[in-house]
mmCIF file of C-alpha atoms in Angstrom:
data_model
loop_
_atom_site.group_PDB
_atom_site.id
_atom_site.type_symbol
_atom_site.label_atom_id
_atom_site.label_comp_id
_atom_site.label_asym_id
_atom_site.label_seq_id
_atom_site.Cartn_x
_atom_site.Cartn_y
_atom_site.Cartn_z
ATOM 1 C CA UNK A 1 -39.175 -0.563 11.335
ATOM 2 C CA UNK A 2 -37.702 -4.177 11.519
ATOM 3 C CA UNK A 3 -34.575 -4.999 10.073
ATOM 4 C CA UNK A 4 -34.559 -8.966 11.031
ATOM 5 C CA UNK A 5 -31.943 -10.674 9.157
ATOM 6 C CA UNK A 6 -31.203 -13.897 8.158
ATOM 7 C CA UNK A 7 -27.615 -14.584 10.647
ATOM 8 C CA UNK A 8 -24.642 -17.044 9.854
ATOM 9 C CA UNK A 9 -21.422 -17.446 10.748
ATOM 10 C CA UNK A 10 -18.438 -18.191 8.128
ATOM 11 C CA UNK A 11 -15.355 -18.957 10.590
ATOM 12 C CA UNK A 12 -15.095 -16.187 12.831
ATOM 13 C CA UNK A 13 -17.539 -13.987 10.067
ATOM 14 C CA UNK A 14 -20.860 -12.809 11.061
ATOM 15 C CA UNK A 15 -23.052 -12.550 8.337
ATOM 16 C CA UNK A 16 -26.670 -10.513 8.164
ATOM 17 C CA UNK A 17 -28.353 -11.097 5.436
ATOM 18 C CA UNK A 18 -31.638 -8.667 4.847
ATOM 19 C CA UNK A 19 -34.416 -8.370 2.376
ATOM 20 C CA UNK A 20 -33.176 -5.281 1.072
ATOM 21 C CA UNK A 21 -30.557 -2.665 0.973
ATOM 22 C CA UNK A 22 -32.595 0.312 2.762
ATOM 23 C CA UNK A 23 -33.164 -2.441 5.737
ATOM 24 C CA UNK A 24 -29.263 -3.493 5.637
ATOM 25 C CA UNK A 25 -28.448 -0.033 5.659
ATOM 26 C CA UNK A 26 -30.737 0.363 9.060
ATOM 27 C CA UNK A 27 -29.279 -2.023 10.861
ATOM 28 C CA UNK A 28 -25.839 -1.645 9.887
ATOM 29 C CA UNK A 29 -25.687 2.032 11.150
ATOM 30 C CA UNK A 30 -27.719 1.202 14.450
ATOM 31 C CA UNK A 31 -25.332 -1.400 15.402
ATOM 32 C CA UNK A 32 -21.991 0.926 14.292
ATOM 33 C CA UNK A 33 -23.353 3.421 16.355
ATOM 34 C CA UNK A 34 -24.110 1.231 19.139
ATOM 35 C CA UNK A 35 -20.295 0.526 19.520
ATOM 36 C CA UNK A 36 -19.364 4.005 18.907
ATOM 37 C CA UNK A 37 -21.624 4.827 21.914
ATOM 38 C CA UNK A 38 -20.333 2.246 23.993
ATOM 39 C CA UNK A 39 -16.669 2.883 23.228
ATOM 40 C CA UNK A 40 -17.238 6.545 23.977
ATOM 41 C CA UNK A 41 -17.922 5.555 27.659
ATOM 42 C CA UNK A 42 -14.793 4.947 28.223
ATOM 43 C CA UNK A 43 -12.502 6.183 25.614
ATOM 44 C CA UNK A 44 -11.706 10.141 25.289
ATOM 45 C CA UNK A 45 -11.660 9.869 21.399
ATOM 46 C CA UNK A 46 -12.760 7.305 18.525
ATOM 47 C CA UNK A 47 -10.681 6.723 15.813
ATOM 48 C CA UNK A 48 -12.660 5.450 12.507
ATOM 49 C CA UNK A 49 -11.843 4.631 8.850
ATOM 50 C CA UNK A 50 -14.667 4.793 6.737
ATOM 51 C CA UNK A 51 -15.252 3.705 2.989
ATOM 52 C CA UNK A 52 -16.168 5.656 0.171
ATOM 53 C CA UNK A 53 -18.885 4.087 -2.104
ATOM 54 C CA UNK A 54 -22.177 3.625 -3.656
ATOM 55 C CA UNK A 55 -22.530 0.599 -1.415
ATOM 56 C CA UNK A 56 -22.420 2.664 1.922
ATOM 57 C CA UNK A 57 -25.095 5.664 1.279
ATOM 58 C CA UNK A 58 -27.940 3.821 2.872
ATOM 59 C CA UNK A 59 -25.478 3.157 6.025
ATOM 60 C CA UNK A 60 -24.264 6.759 6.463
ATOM 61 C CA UNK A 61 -27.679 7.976 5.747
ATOM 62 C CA UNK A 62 -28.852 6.429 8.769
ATOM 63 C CA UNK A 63 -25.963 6.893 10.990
ATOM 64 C CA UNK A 64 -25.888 10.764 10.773
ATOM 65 C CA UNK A 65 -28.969 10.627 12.429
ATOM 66 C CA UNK A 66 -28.333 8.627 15.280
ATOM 67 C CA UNK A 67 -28.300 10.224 18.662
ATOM 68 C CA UNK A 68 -26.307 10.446 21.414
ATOM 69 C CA UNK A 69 -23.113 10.402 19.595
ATOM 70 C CA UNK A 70 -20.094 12.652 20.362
ATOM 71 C CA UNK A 71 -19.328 13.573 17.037
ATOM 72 C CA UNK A 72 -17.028 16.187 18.520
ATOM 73 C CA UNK A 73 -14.898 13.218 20.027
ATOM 74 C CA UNK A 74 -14.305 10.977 16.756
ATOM 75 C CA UNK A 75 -11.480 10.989 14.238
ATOM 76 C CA UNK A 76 -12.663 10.241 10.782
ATOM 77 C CA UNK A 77 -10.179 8.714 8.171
ATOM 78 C CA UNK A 78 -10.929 7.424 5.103
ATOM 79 C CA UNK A 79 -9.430 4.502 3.496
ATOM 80 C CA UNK A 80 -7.874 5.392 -0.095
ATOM 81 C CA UNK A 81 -8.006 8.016 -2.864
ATOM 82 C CA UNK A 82 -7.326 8.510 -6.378
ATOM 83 C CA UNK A 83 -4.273 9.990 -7.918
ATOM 84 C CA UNK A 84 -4.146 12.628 -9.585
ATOM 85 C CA UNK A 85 -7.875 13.713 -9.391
ATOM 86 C CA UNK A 86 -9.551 17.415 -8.563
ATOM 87 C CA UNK A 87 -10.204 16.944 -4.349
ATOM 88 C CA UNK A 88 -13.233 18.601 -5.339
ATOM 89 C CA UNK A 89 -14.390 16.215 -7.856
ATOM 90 C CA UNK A 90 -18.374 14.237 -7.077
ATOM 91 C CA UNK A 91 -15.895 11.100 -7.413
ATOM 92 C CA UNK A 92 -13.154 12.280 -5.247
ATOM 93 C CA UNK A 93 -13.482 9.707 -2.020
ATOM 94 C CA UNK A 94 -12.936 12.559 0.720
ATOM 95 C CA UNK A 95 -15.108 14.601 -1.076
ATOM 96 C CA UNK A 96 -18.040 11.638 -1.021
ATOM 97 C CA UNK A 97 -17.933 11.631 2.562
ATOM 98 C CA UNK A 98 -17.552 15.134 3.152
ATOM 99 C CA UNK A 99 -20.600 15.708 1.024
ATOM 100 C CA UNK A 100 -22.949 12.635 2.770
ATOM 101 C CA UNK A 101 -21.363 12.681 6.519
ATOM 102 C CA UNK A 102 -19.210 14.800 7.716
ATOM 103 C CA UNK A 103 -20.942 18.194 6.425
ATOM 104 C CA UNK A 104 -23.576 16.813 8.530
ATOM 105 C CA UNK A 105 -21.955 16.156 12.115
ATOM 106 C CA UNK A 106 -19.806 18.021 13.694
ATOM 107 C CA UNK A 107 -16.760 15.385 13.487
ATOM 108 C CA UNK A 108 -13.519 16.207 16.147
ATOM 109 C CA UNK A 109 -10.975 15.888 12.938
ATOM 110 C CA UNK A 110 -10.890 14.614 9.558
ATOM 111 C CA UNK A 111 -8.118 12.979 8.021
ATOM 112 C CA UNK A 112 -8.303 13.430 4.084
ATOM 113 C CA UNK A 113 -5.964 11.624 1.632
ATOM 114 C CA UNK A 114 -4.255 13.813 -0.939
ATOM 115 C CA UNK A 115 -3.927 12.330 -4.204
ATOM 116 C CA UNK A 116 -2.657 15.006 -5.633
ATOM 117 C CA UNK A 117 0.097 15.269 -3.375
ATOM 118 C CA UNK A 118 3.512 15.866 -5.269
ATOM 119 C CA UNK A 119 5.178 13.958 -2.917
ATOM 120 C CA UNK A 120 3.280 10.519 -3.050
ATOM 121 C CA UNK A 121 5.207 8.738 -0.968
ATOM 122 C CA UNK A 122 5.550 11.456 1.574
ATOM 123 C CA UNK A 123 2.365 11.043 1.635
ATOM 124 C CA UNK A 124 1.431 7.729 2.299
ATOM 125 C CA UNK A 125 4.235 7.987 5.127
ATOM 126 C CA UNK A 126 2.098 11.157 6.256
ATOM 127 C CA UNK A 127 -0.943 9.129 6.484
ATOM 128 C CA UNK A 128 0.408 6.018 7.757
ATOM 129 C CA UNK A 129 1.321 8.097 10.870
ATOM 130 C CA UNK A 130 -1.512 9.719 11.435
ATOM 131 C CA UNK A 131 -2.856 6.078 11.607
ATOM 132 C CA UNK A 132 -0.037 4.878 13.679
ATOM 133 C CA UNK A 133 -0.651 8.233 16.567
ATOM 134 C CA UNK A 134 -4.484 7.406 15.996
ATOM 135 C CA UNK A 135 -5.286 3.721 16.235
ATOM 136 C CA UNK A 136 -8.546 2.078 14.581
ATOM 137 C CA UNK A 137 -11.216 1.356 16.839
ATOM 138 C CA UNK A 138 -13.872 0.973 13.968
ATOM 139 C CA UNK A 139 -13.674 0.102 10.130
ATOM 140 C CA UNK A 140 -16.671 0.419 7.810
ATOM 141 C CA UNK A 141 -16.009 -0.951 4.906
ATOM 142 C CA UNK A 142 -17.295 -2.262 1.487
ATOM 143 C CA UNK A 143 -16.115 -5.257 -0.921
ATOM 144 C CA UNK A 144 -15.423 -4.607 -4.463
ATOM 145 C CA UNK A 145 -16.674 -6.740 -7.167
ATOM 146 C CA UNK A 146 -13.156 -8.138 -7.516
ATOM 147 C CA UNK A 147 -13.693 -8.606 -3.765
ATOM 148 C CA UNK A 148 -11.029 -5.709 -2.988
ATOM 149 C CA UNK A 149 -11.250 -3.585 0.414
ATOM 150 C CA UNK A 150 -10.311 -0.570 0.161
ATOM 151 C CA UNK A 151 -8.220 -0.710 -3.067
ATOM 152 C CA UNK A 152 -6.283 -3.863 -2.850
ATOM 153 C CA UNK A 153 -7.187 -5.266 -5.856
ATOM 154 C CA UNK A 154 -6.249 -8.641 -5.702
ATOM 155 C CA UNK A 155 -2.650 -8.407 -7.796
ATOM 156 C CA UNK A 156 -1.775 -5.600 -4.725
ATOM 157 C CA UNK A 157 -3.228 -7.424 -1.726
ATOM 158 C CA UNK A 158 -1.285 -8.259 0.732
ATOM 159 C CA UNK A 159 -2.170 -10.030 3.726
ATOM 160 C CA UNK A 160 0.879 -9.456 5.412
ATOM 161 C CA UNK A 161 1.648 -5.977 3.885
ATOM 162 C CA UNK A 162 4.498 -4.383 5.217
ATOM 163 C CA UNK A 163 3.193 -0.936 4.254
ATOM 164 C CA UNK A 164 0.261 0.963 6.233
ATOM 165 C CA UNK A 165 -0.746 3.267 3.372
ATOM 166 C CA UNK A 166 0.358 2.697 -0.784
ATOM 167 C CA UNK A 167 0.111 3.805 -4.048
ATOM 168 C CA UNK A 168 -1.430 0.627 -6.294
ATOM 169 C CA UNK A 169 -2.024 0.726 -9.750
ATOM 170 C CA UNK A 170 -5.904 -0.325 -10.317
ATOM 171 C CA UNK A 171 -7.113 -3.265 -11.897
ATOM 172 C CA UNK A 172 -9.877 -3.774 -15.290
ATOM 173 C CA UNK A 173 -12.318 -4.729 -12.887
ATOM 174 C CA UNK A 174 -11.959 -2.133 -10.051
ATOM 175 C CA UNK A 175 -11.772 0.674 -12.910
ATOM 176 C CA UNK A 176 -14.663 -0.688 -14.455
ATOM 177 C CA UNK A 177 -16.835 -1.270 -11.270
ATOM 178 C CA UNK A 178 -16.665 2.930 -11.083
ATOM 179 C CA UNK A 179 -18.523 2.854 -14.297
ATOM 180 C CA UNK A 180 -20.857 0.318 -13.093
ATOM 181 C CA UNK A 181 -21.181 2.374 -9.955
ATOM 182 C CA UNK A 182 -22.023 5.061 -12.193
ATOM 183 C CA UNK A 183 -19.043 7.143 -10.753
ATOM 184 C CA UNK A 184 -17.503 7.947 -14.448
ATOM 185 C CA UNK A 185 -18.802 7.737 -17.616
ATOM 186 C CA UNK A 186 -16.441 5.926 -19.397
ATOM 187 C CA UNK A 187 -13.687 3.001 -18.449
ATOM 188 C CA UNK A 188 -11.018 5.603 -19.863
ATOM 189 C CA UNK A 189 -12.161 8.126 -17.429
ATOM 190 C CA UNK A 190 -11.558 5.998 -14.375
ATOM 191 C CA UNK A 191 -7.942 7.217 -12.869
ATOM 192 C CA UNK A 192 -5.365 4.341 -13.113
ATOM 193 C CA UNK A 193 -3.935 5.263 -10.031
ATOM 194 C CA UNK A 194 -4.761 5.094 -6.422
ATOM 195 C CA UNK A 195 -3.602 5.841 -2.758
ATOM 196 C CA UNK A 196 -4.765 2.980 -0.169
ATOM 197 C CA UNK A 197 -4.335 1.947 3.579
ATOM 198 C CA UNK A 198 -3.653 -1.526 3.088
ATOM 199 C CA UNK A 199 -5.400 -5.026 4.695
ATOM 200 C CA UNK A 200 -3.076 -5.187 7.995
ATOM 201 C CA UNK A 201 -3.994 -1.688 7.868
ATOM 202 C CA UNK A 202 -7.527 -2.059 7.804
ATOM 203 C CA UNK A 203 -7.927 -5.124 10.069
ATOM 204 C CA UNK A 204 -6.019 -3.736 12.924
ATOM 205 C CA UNK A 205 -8.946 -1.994 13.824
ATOM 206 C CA UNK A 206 -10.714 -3.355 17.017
ATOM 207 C CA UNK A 207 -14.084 -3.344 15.530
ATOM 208 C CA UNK A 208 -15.099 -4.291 11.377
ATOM 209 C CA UNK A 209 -18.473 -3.653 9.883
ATOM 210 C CA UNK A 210 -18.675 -4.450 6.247
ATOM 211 C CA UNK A 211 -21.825 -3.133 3.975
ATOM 212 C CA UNK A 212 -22.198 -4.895 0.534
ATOM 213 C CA UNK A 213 -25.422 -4.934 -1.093
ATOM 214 C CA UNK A 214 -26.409 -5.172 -4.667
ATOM 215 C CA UNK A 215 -26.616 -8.134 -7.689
ATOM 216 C CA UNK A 216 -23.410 -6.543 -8.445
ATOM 217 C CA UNK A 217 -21.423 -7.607 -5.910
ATOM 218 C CA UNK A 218 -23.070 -11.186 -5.386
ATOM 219 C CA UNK A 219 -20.263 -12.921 -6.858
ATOM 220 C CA UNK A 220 -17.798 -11.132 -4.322
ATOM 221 C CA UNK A 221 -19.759 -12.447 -1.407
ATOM 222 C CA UNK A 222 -19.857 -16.069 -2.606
ATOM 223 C CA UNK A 223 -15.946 -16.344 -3.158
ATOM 224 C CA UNK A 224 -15.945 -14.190 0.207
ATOM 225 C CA UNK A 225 -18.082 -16.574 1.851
ATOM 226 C CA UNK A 226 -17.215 -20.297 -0.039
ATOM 227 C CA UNK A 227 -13.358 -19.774 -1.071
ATOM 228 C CA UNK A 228 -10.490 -20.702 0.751
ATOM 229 C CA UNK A 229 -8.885 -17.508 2.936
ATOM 230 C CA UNK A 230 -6.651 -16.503 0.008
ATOM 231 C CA UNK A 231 -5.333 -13.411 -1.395
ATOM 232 C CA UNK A 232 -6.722 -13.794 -4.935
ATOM 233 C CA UNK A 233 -9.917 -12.874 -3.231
ATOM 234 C CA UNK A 234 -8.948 -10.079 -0.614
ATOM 235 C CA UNK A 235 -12.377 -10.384 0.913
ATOM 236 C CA UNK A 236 -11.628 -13.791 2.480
ATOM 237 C CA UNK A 237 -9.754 -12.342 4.843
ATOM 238 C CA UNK A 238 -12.573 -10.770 6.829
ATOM 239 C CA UNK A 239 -13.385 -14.378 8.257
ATOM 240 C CA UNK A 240 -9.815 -13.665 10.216
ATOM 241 C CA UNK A 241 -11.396 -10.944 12.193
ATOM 242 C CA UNK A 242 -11.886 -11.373 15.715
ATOM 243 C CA UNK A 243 -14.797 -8.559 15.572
ATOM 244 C CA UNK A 244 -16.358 -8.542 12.367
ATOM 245 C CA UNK A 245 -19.981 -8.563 10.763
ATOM 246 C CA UNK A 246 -20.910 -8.215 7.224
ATOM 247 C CA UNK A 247 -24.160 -7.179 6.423
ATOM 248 C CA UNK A 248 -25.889 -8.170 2.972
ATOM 249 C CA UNK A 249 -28.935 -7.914 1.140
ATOM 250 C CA UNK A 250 -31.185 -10.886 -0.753
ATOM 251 C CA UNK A 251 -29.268 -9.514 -3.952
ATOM 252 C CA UNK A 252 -25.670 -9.827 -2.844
ATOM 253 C CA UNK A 253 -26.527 -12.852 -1.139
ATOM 254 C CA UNK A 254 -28.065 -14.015 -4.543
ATOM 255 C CA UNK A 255 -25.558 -16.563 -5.358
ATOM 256 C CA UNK A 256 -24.352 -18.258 -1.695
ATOM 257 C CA UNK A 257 -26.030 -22.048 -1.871
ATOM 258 C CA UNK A 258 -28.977 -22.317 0.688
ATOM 259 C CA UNK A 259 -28.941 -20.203 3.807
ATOM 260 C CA UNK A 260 -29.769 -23.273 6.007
ATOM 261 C CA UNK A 261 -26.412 -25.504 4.347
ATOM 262 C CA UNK A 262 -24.165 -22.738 6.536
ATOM 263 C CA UNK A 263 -23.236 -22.811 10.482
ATOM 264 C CA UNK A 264 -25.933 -20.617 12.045
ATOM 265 C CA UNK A 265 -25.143 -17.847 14.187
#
């Protein structure tokens, strides 16, 4: 199947746009597992954070079929968590990937955020050094319709965070993107409360891979793409990355001016 993308760059952002989300979702996992494969030639274990998200399911589809991965040799994290929600609920974040990756490979160790943890900030510290003893060679990530990653909403993001892992109170529009995502039923069921690794967190890893298709987030990847680098919208900060490529679809891409008006890649 071909997956041929528009390509441009936004500063040191490479940006795939596709005709869909199915073909995004293609070529995003080929080209993650691509660098897992060639990382594993020379590195005993992979360390990876992955997101947790509507947004991704095409990606990890795709990428728990890929061959010739050493599942065996990878350490999965995954990059926040609510508070004070059942581990085993459908919208518990761990239990999203559990359920649509790692059930399906045999993954070396999972890392899960506890959100019910009595002890927050224990564990955030617990977390943080598991990140610290395990350093990120690969992020997969999505952008929020408030243009969060992970869940620094914009009145918590912090480019130069101090802290690897927090708990952040969640914003209207995060809360209500888990209705729009279908994820609750009602703005009121939406936990106020979350657990996060933070953006210095996030972009220490060697490698970034973003996934964001959908109408819904087409406003987030026009202030991503056209907006100064600024923390109002936490997605500008990708275009920092020295390794980074965000892949799109016509729909997310559905309000960036014409294709041709940016640097090509």
């Amino acid at each position: 199947m071909s997956t041929q993308a528009q390509e441009i760059k936004i500063d040191r952002l490479n940006v795939k746009i596709f005709e869909n989300r199915r073909l995004m979702g293609i070529e995003a996992a080929q080209t993650v597992a691509a660098k897992i494969r060639e990382l594993q030639k020379t590195q005993e274990t992979i360390h990876i954070i992955f997101a947790s998200a509507p947004s991704q399911n095409e990606f990890l589809e795709v990428l728990m079929q890929e061959k010739d991965i050493a599942w065996e040799k990878i350490n999965a994290f995954h990059m926040d968590e609510y508070v004070n929600l059942p581990g085993d609920a459908p919208q518990s974040f761990g239990h999203f990937l559990k359920v649509r990756l790692f059930d399906h490979v045999p993954v070396g160790q999972v890392f899960y955020l506890n959100g019910n943890a009595t002890d927050i900030e224990a564990e955030c510290k617990r977390y943080a050094d598991l990140l610290i003893k395990y350093p990120t060679d690969i992020v997969c990530l999505g952008i929020g319709e408030n243009c969060h990653l992970a869940f620094n909403d914009p009145h918590v993001a912090f480019f130069n965070d101090p802290l690897i892992v927090k708990q952040v109170e969640l914003d209207t529009p995060c809360r209500q993107q888990q209705v729009n995502d279908e994820c609750f039923d009602t703005f009121e069921d939406v936990p106020t409360h979350a657990l996060t690794i933070t953006i210095p967190a996030l972009l220490k890893a060697k490698y970034a891979y973003a996934m964001v298709p959908g109408t819904k987030k087409a406003e987030a990847i026009q202030h991503t793409l056209e907006d100064d680098i600024q923390e109002a919208y936490p997605s500008t900060v990708l275009r920092n990355h020295p390794n980074v490529t965000l892949f799109i679809d016509k729909d997310s891409a559905g309000k960036l001016r014409e294709i041709s008006s940016y640097s090509q890649a």
